PDB file of C-alpha atoms in Angstrom:
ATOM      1  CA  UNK F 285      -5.333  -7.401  18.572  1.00 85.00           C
ATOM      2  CA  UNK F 286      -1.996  -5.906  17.356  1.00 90.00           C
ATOM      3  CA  UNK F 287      -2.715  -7.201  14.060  1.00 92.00           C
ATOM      4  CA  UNK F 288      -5.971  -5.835  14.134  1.00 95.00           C
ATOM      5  CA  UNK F 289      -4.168  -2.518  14.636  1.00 96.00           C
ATOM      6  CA  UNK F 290      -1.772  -3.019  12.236  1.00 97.00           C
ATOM      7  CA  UNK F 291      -3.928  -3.317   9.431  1.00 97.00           C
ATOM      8  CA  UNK F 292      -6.120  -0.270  10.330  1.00 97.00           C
ATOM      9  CA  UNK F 293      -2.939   1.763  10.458  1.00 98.00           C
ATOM     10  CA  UNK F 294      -1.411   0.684   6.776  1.00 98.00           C
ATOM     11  CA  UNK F 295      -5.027   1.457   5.522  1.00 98.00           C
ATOM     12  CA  UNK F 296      -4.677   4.776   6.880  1.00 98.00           C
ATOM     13  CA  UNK F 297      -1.345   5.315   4.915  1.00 98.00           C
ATOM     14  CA  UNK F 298      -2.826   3.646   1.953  1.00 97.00           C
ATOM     15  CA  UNK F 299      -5.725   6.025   1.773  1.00 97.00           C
ATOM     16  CA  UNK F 300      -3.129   9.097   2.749  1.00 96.00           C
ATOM     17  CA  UNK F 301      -0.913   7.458  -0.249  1.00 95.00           C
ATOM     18  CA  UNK F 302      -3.782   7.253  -2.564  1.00 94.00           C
ATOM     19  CA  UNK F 303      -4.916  11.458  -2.476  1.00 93.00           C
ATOM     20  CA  UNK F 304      -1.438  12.525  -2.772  1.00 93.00           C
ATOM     21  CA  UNK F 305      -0.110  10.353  -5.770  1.00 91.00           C
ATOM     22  CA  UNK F 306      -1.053  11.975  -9.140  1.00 89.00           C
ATOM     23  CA  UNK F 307      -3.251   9.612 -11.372  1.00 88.00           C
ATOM     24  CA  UNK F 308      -5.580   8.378  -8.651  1.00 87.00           C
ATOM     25  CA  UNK F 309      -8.644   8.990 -11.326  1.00 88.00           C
ATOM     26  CA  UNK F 310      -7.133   5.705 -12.906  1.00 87.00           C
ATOM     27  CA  UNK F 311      -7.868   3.414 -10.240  1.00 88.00           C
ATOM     28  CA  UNK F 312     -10.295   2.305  -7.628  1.00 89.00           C
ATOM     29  CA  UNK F 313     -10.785   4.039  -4.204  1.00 93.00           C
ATOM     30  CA  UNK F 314     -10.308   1.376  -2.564  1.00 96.00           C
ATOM     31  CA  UNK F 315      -7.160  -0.594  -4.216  1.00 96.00           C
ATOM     32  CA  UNK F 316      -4.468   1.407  -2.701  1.00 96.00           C
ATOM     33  CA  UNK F 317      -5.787   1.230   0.616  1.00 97.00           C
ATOM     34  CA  UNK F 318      -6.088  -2.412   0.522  1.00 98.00           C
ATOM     35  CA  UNK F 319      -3.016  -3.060  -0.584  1.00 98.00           C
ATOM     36  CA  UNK F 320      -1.314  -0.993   2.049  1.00 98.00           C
ATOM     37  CA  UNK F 321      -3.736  -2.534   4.991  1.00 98.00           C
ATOM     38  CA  UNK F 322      -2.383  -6.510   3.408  1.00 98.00           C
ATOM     39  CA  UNK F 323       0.938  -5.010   3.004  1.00 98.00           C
ATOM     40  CA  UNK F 324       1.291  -4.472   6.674  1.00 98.00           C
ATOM     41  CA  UNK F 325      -0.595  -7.500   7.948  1.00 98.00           C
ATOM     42  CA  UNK F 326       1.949  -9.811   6.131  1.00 98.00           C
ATOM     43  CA  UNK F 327       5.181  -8.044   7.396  1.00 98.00           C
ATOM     44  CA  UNK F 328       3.734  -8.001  10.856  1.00 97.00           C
ATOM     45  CA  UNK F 329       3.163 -11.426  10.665  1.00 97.00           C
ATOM     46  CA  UNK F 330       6.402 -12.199   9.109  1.00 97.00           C
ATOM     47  CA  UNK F 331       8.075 -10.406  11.453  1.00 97.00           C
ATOM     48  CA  UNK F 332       6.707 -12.143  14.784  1.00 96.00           C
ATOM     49  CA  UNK F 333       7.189 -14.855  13.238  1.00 97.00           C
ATOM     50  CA  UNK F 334      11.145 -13.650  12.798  1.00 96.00           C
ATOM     51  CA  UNK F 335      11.099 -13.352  16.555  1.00 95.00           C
ATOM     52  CA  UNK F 336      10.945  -9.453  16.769  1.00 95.00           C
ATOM     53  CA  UNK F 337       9.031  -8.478  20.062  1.00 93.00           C
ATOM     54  CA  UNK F 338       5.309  -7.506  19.181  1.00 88.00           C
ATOM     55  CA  UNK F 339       5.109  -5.122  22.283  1.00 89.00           C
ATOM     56  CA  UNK F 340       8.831  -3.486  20.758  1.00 86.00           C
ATOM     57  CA  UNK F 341       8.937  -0.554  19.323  1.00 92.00           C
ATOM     58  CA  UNK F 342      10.654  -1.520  16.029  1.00 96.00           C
ATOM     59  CA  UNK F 343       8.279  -3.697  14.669  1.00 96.00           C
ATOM     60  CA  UNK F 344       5.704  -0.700  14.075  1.00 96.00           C
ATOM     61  CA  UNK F 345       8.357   1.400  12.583  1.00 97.00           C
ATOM     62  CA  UNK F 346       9.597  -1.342   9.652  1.00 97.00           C
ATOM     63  CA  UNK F 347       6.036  -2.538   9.372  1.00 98.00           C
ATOM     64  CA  UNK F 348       4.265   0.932   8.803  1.00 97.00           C
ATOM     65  CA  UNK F 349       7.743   1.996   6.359  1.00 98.00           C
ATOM     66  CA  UNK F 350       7.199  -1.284   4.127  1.00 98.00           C
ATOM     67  CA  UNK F 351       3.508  -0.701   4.040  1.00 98.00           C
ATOM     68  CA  UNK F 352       4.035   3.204   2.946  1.00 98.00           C
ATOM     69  CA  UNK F 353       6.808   2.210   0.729  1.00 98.00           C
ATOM     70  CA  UNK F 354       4.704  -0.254  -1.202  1.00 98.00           C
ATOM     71  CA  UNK F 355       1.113   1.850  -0.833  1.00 97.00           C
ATOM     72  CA  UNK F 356       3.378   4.668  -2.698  1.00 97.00           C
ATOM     73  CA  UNK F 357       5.030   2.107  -5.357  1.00 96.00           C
ATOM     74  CA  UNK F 358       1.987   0.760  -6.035  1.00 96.00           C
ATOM     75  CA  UNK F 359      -0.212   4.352  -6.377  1.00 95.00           C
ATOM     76  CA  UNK F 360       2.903   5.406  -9.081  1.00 95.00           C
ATOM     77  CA  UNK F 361       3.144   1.994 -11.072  1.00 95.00           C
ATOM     78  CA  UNK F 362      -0.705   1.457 -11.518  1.00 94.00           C
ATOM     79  CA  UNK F 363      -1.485   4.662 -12.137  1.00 92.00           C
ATOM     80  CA  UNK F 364       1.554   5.059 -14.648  1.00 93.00           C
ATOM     81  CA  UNK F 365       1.188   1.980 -16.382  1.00 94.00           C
ATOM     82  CA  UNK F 366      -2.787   2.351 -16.730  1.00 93.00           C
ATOM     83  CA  UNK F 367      -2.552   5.379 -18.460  1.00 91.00           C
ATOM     84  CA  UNK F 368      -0.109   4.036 -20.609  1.00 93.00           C
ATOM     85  CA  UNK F 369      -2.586   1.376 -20.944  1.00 92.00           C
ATOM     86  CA  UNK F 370      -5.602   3.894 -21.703  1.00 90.00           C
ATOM     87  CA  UNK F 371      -3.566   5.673 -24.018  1.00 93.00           C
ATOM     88  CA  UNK F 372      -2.581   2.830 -26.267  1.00 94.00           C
ATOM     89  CA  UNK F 373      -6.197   1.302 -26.316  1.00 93.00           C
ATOM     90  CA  UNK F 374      -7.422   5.145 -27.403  1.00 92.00           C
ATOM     91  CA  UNK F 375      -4.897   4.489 -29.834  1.00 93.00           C
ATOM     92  CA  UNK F 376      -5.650   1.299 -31.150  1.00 92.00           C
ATOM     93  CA  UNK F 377      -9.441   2.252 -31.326  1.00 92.00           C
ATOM     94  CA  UNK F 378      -8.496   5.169 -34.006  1.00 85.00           C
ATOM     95  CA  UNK F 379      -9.054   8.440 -30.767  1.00 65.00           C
TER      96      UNK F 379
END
């Protein structure tokens, strides 16, 4: 059920992460919230499976940090590096 939780809460910072990184015109509406949602199910799960207490207080902290950490990385590189992308192909096509 945790887990459950878990995920809900890293799509919530994943959709927070998504409106207040610049460039979000350059990808989906749901990407960054998906990735922050798996982001967090994987370091719960690694984590339990480190022995850390699910019922502890810790566990939410580092798991919710990682997944805003990496919904925010990931909002900044994909935007960046599409519209790099975009800009080269506008190039290339003689915009």
């Amino acid at each position: 059920m945790e887990l459950l939780f878990v995920m809900l809460f890293g799509i919530a910072i994943g959709i927070g992460a998504r409106y207040v990184m610049p460039q979000r015109d350059t990808h989906g509406v749901a990407l960054i919230p998906a990735i922050g949602g798996i982001t967090a199910g994987v370091v719960w799960v690694g984590l339990t499976w480190l022995g850390w207490a699910w019922d502890g207080g810790w566990i939410w902290v580092a798991t919710l940090f990682v997944a805003a950490i990496v919904s925010v990385a990931s909002a900044f590189m994909i935007g960046r590096v599409r519209a790099e992308s975009d800009r080269k192909r506008l190039v290339a096509l003689g915009g």
